[in-house]
Short mmCIF file of C-alpha atoms and ligand atoms in Angstrom, two decimals:
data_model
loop_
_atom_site.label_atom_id
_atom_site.label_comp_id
_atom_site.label_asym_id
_atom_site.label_seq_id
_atom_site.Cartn_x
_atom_site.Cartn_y
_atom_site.Cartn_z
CA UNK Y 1 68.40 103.34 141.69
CA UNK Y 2 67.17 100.60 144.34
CA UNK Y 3 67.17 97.26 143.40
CA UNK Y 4 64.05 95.88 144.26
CA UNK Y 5 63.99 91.87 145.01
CA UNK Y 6 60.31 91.60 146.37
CA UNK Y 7 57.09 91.19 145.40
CA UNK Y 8 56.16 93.65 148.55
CA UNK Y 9 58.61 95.68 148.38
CA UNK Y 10 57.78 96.88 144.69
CA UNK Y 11 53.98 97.06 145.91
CA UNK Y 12 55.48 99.25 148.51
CA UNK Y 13 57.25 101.65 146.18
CA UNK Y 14 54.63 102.12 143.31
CA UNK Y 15 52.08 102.82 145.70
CA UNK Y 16 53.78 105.63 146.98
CA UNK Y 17 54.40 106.93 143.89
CA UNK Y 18 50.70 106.56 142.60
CA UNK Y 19 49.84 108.48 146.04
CA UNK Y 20 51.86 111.33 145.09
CA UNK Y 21 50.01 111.35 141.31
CA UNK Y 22 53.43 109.77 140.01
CA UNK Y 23 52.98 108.38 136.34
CA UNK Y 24 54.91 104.74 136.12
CA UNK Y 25 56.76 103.77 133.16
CA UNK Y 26 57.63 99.65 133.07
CA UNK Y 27 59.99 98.16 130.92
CA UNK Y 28 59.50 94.65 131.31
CA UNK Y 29 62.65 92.42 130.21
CA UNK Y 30 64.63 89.20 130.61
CA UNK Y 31 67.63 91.09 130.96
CA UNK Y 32 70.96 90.40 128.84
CA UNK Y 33 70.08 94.05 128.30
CA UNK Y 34 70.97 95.68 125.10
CA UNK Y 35 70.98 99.29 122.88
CA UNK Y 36 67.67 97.94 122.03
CA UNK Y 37 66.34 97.52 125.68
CA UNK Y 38 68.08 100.79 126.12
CA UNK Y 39 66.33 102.79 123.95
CA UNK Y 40 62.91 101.50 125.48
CA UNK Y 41 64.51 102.62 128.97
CA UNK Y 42 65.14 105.77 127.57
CA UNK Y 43 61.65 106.46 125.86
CA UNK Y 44 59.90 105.48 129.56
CA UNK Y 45 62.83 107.96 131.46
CA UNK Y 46 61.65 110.63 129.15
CA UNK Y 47 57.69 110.26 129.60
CA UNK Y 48 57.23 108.63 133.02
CA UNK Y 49 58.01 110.69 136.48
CA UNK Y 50 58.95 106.90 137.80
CA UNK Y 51 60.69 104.18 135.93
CA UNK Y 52 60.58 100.74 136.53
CA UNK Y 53 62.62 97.76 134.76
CA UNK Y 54 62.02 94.45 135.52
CA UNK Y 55 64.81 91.49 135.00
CA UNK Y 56 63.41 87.98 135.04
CA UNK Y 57 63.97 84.97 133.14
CA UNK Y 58 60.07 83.62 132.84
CA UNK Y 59 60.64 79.83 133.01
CA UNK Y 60 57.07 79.56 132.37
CA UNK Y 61 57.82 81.08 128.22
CA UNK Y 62 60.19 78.76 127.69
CA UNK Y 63 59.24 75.56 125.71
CA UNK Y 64 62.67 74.49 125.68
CA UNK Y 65 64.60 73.54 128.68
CA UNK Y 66 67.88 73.93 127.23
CA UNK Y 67 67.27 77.72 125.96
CA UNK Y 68 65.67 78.59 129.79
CA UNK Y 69 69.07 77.18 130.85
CA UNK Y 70 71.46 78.48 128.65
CA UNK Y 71 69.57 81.90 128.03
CA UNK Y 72 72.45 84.87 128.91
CA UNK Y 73 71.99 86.04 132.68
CA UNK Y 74 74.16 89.40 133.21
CA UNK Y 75 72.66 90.89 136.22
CA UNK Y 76 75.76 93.15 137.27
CA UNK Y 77 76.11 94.78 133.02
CA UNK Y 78 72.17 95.04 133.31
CA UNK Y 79 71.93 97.34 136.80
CA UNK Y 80 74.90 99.14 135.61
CA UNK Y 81 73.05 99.91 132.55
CA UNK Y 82 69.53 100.73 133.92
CA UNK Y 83 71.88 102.80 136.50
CA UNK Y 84 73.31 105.30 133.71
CA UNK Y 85 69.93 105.54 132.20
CA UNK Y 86 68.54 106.72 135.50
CA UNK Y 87 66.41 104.49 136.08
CA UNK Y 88 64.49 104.37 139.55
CA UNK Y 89 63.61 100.97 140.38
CA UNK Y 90 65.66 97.47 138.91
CA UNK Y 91 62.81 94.99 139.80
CA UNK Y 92 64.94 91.72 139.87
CA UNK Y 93 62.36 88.62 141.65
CA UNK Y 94 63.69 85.22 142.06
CA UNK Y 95 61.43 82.35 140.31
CA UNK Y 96 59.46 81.34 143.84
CA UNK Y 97 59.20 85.32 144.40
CA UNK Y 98 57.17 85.37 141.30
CA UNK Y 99 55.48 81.73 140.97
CA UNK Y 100 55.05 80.83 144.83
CA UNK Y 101 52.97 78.47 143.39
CA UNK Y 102 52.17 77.16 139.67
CA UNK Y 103 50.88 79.24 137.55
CA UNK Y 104 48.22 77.50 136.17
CA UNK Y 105 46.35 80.19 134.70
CA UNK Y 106 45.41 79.54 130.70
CA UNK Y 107 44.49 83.13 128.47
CA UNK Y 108 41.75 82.64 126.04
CA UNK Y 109 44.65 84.84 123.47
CA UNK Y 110 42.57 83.46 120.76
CA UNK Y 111 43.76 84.14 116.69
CA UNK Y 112 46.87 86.44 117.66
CA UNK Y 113 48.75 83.64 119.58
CA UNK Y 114 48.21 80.90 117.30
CA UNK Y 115 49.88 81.69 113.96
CA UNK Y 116 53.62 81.99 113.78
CA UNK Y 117 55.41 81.84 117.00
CA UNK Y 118 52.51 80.69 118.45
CA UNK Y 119 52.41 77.79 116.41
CA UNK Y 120 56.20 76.93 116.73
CA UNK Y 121 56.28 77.12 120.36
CA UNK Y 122 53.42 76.18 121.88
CA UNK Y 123 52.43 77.64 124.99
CA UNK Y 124 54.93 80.33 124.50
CA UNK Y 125 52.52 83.19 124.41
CA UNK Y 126 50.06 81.94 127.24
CA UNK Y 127 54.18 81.76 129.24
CA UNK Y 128 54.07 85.66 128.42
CA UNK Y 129 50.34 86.84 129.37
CA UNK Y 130 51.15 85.33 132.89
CA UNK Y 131 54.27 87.29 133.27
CA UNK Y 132 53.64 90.25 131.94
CA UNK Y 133 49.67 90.20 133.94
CA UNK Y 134 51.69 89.49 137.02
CA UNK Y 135 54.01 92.37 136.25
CA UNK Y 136 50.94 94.83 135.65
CA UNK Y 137 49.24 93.94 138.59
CA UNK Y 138 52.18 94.56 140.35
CA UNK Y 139 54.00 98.24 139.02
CA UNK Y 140 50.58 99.26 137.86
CA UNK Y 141 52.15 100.83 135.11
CA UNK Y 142 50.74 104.05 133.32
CA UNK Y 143 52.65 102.96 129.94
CA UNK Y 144 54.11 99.88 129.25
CA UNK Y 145 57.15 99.59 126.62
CA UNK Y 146 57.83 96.82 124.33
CA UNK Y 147 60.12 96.36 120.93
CA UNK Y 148 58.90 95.43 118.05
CA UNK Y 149 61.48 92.79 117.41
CA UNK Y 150 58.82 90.72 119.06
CA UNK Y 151 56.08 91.75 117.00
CA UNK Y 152 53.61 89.28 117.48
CA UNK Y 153 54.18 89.40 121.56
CA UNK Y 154 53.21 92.94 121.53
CA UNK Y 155 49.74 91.90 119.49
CA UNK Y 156 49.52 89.09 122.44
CA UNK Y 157 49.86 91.58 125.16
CA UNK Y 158 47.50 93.56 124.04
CA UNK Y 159 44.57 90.80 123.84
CA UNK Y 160 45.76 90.01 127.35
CA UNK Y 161 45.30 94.10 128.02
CA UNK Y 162 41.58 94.00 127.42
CA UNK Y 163 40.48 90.57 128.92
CA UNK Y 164 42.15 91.60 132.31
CA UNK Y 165 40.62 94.99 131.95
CA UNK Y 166 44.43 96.78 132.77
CA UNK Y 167 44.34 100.42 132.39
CA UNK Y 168 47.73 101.47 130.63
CA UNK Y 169 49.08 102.40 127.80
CA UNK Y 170 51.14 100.28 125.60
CA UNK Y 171 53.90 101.95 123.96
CA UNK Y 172 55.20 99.50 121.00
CA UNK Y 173 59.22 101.13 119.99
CA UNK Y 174 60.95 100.61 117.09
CA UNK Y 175 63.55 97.85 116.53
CA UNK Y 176 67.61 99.04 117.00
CA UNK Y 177 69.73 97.48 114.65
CA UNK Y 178 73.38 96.97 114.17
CA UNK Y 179 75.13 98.80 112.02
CA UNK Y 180 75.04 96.01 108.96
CA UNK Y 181 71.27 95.56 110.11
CA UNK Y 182 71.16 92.85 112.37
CA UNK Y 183 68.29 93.20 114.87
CA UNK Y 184 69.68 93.45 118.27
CA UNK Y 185 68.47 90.26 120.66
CA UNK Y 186 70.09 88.95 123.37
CA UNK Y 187 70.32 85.40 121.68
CA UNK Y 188 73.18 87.04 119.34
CA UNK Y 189 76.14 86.65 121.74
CA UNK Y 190 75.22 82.89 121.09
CA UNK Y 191 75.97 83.32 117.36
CA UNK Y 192 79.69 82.01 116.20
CA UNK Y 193 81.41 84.37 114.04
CA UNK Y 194 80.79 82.70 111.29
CA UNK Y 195 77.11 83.30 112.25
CA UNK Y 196 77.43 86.47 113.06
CA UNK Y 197 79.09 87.26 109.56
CA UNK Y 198 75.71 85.59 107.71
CA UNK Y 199 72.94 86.73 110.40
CA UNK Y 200 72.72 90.46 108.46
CA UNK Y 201 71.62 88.98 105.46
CA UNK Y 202 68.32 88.67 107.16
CA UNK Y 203 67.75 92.22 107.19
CA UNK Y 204 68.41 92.77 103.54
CA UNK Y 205 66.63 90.05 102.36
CA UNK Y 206 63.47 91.50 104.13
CA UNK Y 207 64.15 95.26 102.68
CA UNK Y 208 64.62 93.52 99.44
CA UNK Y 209 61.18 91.72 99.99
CA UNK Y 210 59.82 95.61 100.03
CA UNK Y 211 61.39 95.92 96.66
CA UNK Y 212 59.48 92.92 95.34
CA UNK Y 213 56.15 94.15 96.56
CA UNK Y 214 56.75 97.56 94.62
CA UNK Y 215 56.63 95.29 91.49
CA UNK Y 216 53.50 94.66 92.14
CA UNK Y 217 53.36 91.06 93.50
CA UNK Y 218 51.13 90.17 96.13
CA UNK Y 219 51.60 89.49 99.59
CA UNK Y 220 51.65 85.51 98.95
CA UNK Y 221 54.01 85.77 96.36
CA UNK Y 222 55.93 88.27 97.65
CA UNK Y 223 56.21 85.31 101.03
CA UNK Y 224 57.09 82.73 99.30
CA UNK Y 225 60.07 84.90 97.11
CA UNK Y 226 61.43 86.01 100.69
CA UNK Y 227 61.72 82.56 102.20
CA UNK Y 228 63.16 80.74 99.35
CA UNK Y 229 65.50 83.97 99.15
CA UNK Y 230 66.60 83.16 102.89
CA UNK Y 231 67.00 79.75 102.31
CA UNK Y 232 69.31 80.11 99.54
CA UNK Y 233 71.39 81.56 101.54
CA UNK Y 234 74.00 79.36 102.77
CA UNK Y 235 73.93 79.47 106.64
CA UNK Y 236 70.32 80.45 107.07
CA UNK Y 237 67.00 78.43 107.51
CA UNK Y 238 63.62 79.69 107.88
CA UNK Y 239 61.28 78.64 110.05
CA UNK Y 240 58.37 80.56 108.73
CA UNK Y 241 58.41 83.93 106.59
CA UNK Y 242 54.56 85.10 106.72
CA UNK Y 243 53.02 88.53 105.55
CA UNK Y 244 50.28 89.11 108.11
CA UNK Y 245 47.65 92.15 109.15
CA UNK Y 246 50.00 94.11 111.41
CA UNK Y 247 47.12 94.03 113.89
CA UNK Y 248 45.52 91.11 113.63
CA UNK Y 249 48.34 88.83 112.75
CA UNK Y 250 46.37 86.85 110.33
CA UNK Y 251 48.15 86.27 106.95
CA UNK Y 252 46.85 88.49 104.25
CA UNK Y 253 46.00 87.14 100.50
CA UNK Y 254 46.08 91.13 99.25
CA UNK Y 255 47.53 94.61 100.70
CA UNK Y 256 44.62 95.64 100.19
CA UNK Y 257 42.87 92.86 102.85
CA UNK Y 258 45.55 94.57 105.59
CA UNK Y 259 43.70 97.34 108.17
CA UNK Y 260 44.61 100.49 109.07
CA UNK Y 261 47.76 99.02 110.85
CA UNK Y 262 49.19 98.04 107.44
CA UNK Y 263 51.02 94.46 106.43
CA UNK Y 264 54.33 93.31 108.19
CA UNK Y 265 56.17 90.37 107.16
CA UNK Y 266 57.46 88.21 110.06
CA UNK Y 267 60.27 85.88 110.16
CA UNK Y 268 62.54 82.98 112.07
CA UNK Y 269 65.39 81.93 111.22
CA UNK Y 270 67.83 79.45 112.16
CA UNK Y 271 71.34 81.11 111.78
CA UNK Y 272 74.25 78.86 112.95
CA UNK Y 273 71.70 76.78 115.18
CA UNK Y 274 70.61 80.20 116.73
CA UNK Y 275 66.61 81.39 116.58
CA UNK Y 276 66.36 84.33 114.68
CA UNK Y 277 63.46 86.25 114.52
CA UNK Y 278 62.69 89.76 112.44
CA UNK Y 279 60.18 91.26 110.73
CA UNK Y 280 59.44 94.22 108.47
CA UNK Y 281 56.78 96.88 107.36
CA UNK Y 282 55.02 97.12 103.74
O1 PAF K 1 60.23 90.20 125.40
C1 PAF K 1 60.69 89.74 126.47
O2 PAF K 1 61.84 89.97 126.83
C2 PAF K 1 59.80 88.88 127.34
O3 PAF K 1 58.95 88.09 126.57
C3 PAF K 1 58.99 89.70 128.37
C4 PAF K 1 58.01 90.63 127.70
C5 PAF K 1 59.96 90.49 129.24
C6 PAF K 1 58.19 88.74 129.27
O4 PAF K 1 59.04 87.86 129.94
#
């Protein structure tokens, strides 16, 4: 594996590879990596001939200063990791690498960025479009791989796919849990263990949710049962629990309004002063 530092120097590489009729599988991250980034490593190893991770903490996504600062940076765990999975390049840019200048660039996202997340943390989602464009232009990837922890980003990056006009693939993978259910995030070696204990409650509260709907309660009700349920849970606070279009991301008044994607319910959570978030599939 070569770690790559340079915005030249990755040109370089998947160039060559594109010259050679090479397919390029990116797996754009913040590093911390995980079993969850790991399985999206794996997934690109086993349909790309090249695979390229990238590791950078994207100051401009963060509306917080103290979460850009005290987000986890591993870099030596996360290159022995993408090492053992084989990977072929470990894209790891400084900040001025990336943003030589200001980014000042502002993506008409429309509807998909401004419920939920996009709401809570403004200027989040237009953070992400300018990374993850800048990363595309750069690995011109043939498939791109995202989790679906981050449910709504994927739905971003996809508006951002069609009004740059990138030709790719995006592969959304399935979330890796913990054993007691907990969705794996690199914000969890911030929860206490006291935290830690309550955070899997999340999970079942949300398969219980499923439960509800079988009763035959509609997706409003069956939003508003789920939240209170979280927040009578000692240790947990929601931040929003919304049943949206899975596409669309636009809260649904009946399963029967949701398209062909189908309904997920999306949450955050505060859990021991730690951001949460989750969702799940009706
Ligand atoms: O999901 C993430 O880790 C980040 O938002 C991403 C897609 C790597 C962009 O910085």
């Amino acid at each position: 594996m070569e770690i790559i530092r340079t915005v030249s120097r990755l040109s370089e590489a998947v160039d060559a590879a594109r010259a050679k009729g090479c397919s390029i599988g990116l797996v754009p991250t913040m590093g911390a990596l995980h079993a969850g980034h790991r399985s999206l490593v794996e997934r690109a190893r086993a349909e790309n001939d090249i695979v390229v991770v990238s590791v950078f903490v994207n100051p401009t996504q963060f509306n917080n200063a103290d979460d850009l600062r005290t987000y986890p940076r591993t870099e030596e765990a996360d290159t022995a990791l993408l090492e053992a999975c084989g990977v072929d390049y470990a894209f790891i840019p400084s900040v001025s690498e990336i943003y030589p200048e200001p980014d000042t660039r502002v993506f008409d996202l429309g509807p998909v960025a401004e419920v939920m997340e996009g709401a809570m943390r403004p200027g989040h989602f237009n953070g992400v479009a300018q990374i993850v464009s800048k990363l595309f232009a750069l690995a011109k990837p043939t498939r791109a791989y995202f989790g679906e922890k981050d449910f709504q980003q994927i739905a971003v990056i996809r508006r951002m796919v069609e009004l740059e006009g990138f030709d790719l693939e995006i592969v959304p993978c399935p979330i890796v849990r913990e054993a007691d259910g907990l969705a794996l995030s690199s914000r969890n070696v911030r929860l206490s263990p006291e935290a830690r204990a309550i955070a899997p409650q999340i999970h079942r509260i949300l398969e219980e949710s499923v439960a509800i709907k079988a009763q035959g309660k509609g997706p409003r009700e069956v939003a508003s049962l789920t939240e209170a349920a979280i927040n009578a849970t000692e240790g947990l606070e929601a931040e929003y629990y919304q049943i949206v279009d899975a596409r669309t991301m636009q809260p649904i008044d009946s399963w029967e309004e949701a398209g062909d994607c189908g309904a997920a319910g999306c949450v955050t959570v505060y859990c021991g002063g730690v951001r949460l978030i989750d969702n799940i599939k009706y």
